[in-house]
mmCIF file of C-alpha atoms in Angstrom:
data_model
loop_
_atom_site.group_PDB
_atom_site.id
_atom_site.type_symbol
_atom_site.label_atom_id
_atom_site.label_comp_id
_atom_site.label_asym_id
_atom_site.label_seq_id
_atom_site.Cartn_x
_atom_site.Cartn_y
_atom_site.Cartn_z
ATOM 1 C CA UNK A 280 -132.405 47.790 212.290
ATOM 2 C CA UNK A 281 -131.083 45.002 214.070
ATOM 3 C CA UNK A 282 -133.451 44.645 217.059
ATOM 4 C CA UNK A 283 -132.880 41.268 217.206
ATOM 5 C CA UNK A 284 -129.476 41.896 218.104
ATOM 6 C CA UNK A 285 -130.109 42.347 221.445
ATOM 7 C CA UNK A 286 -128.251 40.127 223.771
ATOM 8 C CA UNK A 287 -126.349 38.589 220.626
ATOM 9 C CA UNK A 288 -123.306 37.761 222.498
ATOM 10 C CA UNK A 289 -125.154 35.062 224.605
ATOM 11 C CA UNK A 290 -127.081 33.704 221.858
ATOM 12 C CA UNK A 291 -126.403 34.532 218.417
ATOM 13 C CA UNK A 292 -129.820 33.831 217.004
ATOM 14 C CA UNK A 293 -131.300 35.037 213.150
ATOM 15 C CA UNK A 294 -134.917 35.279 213.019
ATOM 16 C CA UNK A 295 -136.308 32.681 210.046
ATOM 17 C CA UNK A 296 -138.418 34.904 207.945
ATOM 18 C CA UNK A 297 -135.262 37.890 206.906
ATOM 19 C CA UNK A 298 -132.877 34.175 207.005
ATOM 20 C CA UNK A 299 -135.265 32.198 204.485
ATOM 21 C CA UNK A 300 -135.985 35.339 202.290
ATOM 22 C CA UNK A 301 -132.015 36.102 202.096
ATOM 23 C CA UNK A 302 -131.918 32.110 200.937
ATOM 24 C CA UNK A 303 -134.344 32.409 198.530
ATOM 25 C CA UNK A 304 -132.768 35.249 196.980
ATOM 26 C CA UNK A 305 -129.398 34.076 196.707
ATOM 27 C CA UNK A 306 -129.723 30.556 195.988
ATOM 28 C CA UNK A 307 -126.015 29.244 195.752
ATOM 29 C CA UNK A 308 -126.041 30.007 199.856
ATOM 30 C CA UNK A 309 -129.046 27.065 200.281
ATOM 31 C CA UNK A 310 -127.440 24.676 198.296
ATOM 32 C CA UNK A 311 -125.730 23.136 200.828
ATOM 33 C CA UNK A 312 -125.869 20.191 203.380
ATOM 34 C CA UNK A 313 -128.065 21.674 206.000
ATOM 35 C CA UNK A 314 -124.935 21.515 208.773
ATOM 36 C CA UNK A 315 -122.952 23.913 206.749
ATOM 37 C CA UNK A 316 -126.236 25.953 206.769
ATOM 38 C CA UNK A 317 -126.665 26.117 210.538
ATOM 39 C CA UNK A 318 -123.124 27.161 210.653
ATOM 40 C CA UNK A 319 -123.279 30.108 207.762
ATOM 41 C CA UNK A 320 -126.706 31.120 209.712
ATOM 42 C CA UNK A 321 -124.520 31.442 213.176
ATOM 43 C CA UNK A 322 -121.072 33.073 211.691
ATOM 44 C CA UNK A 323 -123.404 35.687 209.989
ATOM 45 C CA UNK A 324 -125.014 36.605 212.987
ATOM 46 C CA UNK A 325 -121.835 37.173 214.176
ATOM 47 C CA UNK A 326 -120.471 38.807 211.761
ATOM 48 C CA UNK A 327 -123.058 41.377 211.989
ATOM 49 C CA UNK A 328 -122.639 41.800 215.586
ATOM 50 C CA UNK A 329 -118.606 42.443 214.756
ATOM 51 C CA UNK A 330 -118.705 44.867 211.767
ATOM 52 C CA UNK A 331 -120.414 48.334 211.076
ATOM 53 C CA UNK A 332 -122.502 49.240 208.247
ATOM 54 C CA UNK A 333 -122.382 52.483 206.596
ATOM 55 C CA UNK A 334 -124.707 53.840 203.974
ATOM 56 C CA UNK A 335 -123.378 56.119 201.684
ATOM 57 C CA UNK A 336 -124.693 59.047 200.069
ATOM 58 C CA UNK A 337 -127.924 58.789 202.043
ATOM 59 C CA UNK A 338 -128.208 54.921 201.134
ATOM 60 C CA UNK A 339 -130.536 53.251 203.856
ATOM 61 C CA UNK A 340 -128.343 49.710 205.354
ATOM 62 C CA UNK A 341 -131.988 47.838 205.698
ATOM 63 C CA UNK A 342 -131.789 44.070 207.442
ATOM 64 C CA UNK A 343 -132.166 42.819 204.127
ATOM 65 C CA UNK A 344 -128.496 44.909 203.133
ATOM 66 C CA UNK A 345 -127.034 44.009 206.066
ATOM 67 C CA UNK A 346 -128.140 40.075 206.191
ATOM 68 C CA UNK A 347 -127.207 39.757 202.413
ATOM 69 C CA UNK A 348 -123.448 41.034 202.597
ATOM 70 C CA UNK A 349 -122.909 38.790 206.294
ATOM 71 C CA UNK A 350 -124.225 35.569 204.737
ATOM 72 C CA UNK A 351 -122.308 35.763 201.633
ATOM 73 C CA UNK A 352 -119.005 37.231 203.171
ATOM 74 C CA UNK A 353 -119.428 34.318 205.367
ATOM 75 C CA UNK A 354 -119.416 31.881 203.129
ATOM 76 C CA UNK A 355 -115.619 32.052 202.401
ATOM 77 C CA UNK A 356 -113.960 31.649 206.079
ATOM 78 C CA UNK A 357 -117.291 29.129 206.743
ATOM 79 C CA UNK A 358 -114.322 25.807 207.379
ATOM 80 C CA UNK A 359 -111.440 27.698 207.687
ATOM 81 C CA UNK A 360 -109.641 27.416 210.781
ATOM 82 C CA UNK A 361 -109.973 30.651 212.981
ATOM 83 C CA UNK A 362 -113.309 31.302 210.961
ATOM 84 C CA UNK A 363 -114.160 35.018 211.474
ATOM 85 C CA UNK A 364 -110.641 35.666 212.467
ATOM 86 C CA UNK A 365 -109.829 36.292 208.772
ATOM 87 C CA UNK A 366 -111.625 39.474 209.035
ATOM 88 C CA UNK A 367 -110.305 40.761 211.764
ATOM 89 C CA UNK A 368 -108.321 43.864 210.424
ATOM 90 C CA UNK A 369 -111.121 45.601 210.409
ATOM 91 C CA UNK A 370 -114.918 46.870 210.876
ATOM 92 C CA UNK A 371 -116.411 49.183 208.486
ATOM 93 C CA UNK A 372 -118.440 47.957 205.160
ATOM 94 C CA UNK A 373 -119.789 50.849 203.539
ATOM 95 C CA UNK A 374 -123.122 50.362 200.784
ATOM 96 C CA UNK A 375 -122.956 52.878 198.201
ATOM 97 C CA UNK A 376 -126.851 52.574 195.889
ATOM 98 C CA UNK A 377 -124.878 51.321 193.002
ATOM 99 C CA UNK A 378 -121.099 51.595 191.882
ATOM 100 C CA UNK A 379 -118.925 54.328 192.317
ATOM 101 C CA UNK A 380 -116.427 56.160 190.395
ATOM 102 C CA UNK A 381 -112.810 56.160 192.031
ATOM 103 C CA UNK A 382 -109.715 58.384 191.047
ATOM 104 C CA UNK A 383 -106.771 56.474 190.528
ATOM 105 C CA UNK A 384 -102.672 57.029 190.587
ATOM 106 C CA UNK A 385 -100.666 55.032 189.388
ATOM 107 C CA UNK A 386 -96.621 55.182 187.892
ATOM 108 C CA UNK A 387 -95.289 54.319 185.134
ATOM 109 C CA UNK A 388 -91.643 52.483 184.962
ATOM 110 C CA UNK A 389 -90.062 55.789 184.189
ATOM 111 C CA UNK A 390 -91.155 57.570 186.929
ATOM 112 C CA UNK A 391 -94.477 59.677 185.233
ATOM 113 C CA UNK A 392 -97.559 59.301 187.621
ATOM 114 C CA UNK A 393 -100.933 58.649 185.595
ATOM 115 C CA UNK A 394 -104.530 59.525 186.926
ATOM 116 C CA UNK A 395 -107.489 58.237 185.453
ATOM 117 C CA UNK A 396 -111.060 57.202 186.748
ATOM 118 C CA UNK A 397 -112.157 53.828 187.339
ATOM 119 C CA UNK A 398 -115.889 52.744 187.574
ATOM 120 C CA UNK A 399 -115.955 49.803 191.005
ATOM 121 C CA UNK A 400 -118.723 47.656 192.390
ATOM 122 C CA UNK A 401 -116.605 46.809 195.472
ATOM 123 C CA UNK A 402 -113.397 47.682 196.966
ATOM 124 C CA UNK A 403 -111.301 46.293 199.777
ATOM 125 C CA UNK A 404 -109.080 48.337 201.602
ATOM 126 C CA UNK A 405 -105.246 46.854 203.337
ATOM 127 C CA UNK A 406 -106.771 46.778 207.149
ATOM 128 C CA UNK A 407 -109.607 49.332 206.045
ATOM 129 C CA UNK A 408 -113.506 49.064 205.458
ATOM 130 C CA UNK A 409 -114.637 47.081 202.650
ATOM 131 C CA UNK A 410 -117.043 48.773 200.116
ATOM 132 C CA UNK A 411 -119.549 47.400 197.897
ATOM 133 C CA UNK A 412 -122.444 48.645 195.619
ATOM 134 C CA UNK A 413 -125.754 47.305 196.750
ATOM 135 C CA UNK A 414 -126.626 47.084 192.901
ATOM 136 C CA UNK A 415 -124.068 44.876 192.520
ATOM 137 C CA UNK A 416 -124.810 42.640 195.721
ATOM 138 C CA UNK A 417 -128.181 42.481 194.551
ATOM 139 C CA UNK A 418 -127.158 41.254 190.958
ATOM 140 C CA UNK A 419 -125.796 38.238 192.273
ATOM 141 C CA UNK A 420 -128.638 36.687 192.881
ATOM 142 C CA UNK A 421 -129.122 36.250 189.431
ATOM 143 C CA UNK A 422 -125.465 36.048 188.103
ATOM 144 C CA UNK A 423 -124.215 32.466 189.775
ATOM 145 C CA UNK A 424 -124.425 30.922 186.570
ATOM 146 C CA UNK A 425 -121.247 33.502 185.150
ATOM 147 C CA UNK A 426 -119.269 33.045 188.149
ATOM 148 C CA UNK A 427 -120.027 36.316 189.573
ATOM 149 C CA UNK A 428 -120.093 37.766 192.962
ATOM 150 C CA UNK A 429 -119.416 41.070 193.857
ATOM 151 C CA UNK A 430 -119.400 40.160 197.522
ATOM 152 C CA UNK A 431 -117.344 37.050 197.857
ATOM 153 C CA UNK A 432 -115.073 39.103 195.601
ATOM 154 C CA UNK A 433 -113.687 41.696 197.787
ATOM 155 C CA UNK A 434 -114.188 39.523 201.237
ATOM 156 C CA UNK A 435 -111.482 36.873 198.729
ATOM 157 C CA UNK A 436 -108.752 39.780 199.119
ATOM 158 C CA UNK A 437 -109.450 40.194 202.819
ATOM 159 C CA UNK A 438 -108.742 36.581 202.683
ATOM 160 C CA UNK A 439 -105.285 37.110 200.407
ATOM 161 C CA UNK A 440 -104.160 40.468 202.383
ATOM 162 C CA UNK A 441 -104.185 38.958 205.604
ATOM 163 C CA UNK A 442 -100.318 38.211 205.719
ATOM 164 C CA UNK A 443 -99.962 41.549 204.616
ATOM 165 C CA UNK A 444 -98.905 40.783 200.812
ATOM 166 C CA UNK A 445 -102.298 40.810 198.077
ATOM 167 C CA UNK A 446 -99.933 37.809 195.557
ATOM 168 C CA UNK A 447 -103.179 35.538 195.232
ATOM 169 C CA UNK A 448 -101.867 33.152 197.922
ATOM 170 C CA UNK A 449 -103.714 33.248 201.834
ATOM 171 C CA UNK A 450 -102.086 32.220 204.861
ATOM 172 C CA UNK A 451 -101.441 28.814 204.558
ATOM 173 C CA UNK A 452 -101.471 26.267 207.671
ATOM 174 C CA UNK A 453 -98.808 24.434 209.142
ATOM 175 C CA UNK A 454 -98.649 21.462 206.626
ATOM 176 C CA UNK A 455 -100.701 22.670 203.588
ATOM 177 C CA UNK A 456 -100.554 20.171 200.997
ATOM 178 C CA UNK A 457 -98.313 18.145 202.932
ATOM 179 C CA UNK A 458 -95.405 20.304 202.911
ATOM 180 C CA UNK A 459 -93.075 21.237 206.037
ATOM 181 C CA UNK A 460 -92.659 24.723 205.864
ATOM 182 C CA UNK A 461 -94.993 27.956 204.739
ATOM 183 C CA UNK A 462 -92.356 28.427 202.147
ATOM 184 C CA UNK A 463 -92.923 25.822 200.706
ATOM 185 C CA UNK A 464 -96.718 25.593 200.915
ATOM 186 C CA UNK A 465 -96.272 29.094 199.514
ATOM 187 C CA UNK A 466 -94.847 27.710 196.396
ATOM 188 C CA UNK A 467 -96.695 24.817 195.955
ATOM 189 C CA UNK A 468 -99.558 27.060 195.727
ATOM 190 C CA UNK A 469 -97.906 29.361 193.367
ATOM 191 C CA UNK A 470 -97.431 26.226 191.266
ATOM 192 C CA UNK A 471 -101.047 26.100 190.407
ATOM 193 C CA UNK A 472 -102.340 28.905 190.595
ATOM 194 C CA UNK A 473 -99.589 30.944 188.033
ATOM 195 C CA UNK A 474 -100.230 28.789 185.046
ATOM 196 C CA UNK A 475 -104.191 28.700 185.499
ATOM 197 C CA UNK A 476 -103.611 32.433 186.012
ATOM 198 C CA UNK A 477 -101.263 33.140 182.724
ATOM 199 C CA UNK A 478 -103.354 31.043 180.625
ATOM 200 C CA UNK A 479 -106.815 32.701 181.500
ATOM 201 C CA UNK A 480 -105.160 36.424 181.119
ATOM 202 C CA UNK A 481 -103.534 34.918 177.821
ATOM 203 C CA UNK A 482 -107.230 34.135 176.325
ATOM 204 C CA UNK A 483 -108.558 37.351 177.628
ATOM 205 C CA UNK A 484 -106.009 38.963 175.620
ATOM 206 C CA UNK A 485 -107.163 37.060 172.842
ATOM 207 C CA UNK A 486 -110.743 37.920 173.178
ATOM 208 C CA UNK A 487 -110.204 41.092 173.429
ATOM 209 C CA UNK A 488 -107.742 41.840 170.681
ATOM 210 C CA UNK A 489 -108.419 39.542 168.154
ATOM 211 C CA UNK A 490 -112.012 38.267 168.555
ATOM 212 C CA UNK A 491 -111.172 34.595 170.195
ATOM 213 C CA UNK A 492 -114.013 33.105 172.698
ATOM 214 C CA UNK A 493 -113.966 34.836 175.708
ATOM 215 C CA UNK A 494 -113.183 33.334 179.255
ATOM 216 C CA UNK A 495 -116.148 32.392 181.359
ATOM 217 C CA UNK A 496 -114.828 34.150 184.377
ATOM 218 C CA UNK A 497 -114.987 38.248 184.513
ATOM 219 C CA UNK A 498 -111.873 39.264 182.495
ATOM 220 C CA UNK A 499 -110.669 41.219 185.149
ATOM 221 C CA UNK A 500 -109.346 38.551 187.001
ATOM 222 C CA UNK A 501 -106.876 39.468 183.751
ATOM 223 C CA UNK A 502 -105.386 42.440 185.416
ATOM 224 C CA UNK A 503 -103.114 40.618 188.120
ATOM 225 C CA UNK A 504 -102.825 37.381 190.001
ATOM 226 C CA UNK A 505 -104.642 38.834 192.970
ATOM 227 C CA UNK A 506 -107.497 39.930 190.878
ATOM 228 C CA UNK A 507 -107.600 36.366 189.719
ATOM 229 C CA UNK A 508 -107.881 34.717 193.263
ATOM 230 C CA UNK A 509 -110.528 36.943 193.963
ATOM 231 C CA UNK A 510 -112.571 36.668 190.962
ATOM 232 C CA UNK A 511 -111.627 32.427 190.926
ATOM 233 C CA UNK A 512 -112.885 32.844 194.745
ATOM 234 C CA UNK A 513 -116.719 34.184 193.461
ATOM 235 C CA UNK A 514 -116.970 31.392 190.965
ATOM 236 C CA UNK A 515 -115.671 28.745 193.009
ATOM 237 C CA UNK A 516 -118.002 29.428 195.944
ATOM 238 C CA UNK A 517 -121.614 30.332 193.413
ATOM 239 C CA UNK A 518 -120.338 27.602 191.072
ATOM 240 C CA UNK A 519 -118.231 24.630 191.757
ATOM 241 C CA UNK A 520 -119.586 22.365 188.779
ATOM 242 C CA UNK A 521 -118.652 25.022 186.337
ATOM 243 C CA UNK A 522 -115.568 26.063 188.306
ATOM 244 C CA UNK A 523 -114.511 22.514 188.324
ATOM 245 C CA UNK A 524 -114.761 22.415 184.421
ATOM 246 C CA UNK A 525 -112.895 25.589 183.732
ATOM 247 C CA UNK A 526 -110.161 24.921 186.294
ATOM 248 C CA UNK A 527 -109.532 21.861 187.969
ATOM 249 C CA UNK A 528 -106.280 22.188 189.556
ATOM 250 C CA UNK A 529 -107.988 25.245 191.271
ATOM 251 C CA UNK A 530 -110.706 23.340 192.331
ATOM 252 C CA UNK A 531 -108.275 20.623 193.589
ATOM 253 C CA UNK A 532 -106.528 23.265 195.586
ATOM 254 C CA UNK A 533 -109.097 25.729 196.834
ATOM 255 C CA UNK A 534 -110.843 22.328 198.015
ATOM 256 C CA UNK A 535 -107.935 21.633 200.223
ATOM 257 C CA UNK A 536 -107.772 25.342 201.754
ATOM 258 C CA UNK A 537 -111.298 26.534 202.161
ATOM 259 C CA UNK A 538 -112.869 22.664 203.353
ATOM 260 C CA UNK A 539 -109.804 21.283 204.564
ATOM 261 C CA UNK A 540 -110.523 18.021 206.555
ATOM 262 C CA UNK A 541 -111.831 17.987 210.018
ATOM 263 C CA UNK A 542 -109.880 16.198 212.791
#
């Protein structure tokens, strides 16, 4: 795997045929002026120079795997400043053939600790590997049209866990929006993404408990505002037109972070 790897550092380089089939499988990732797609080609070969894949459980990490998860985690940190930077905390993705089942704690307000399973096609760890079901990954070639992207997903709360806190707001720049300090940027973001937030978990509730039209993005962006970044991330980046409809103070805002304007 990865023979063309050799002497990357001088020359990051993707051969055509595994670059056009991963294109043609995941359309959303050719649908884009062709500079952007020079640059996605060159980050991803970087990216997989950077990071380690693990197969789990005996799964095989294939160029195909491995080219599918760089291009799409890519796609995210593609215009922001520092680029690859953003994923910097750490090294490991691990593939598991489909999703996993993962044993969870949690405590109640009184002090009682709960554990219970929970079925995951991806996971991101605080400054540990990222892990993702190949299933999943696979699925989103065919899933752009309900927002969904297992990939972008979890790579969105690298993105949001960088500064340490997982509260649906990245590391701002200096000046964001126009503001003076972070603190400020900070809440300006908060601004907009809150309400969009509270009313989307308010319909899921709806949907769910009384029969009302469900949301078009996956209600678990329902279960807190970081969820919600990360699952607004995956439908902003497969489909802005939709996106756009749905939410367009998001779009406004996650315009001005992830393509800010070049100087």
């Amino acid at each position: 795997m990865f023979r063309w790897l050799r002497g990357l550092r001088a020359a990051p380089a993707i051969p055509d045929a595994p670059w056009q089939a991963t294109l043609a499988r995941y359309p959303f990732l050719a649908d884009r002026p062709a500079a952007d797609g020079d640059r996605l080609r060159a980050m991803a070969a970087e990216f997989l120079r950077d990071k380690e894949f693990h197969g789990a459980h005996g799964f095989v990490i294939t160029d195909e795997v491995a080219l599918a998860v760089a291009a799409q985690a890519v796609l995210p940190v593609l215009h922001l400043p520092g680029g690859l930077d953003w994923y910097g905390d750490f090294v490991g993705i691990v593939v598991h053939s489909s999703e996993v089942v993962a044993r969870r704690k949690t405590m109640d307000e009184t002090g009682v600790v709960h554990e219970y399973d929970e079925v995951v096609a991806g996971e991101a760890m605080d400054r540990g590997p990222v892990m993702l079901s190949w299933q999943d990954v696979l699925a989103s070639s065919l899933t752009a049209g309900d927002g969904y992207n297992v990939v972008i997903h979890e790579f969105a709360h690298k993105i949001d866990m960088r500064d340490g806190a997982a509260d649906g707001c990245p590391t701002l720049p200096a000046g964001f929006g126009g503001h003076a300090s972070a603190r400020d940027a900070h809440a300006a973001w908060i601004a907009v993404i809150q309400p969009a937030f509270e009313a989307f978990r308010e319909k899921t509730i709806v949907a769910e408990r009384f029969g009302g039209e469900p949301p078009w993005l996956d209600p678990y962006g329902a279960e807190s505002i970081s969820e919600f970044f990360a699952v607004a991330c995956e439908a902003y980046f497969v489909n802005r037109t939709r996106f756009g409809e749905e939410f367009p103070p998001l779009l406004a805002l996650f315009d001005a972070f992830f393509t800010p304007p070049r100087r």
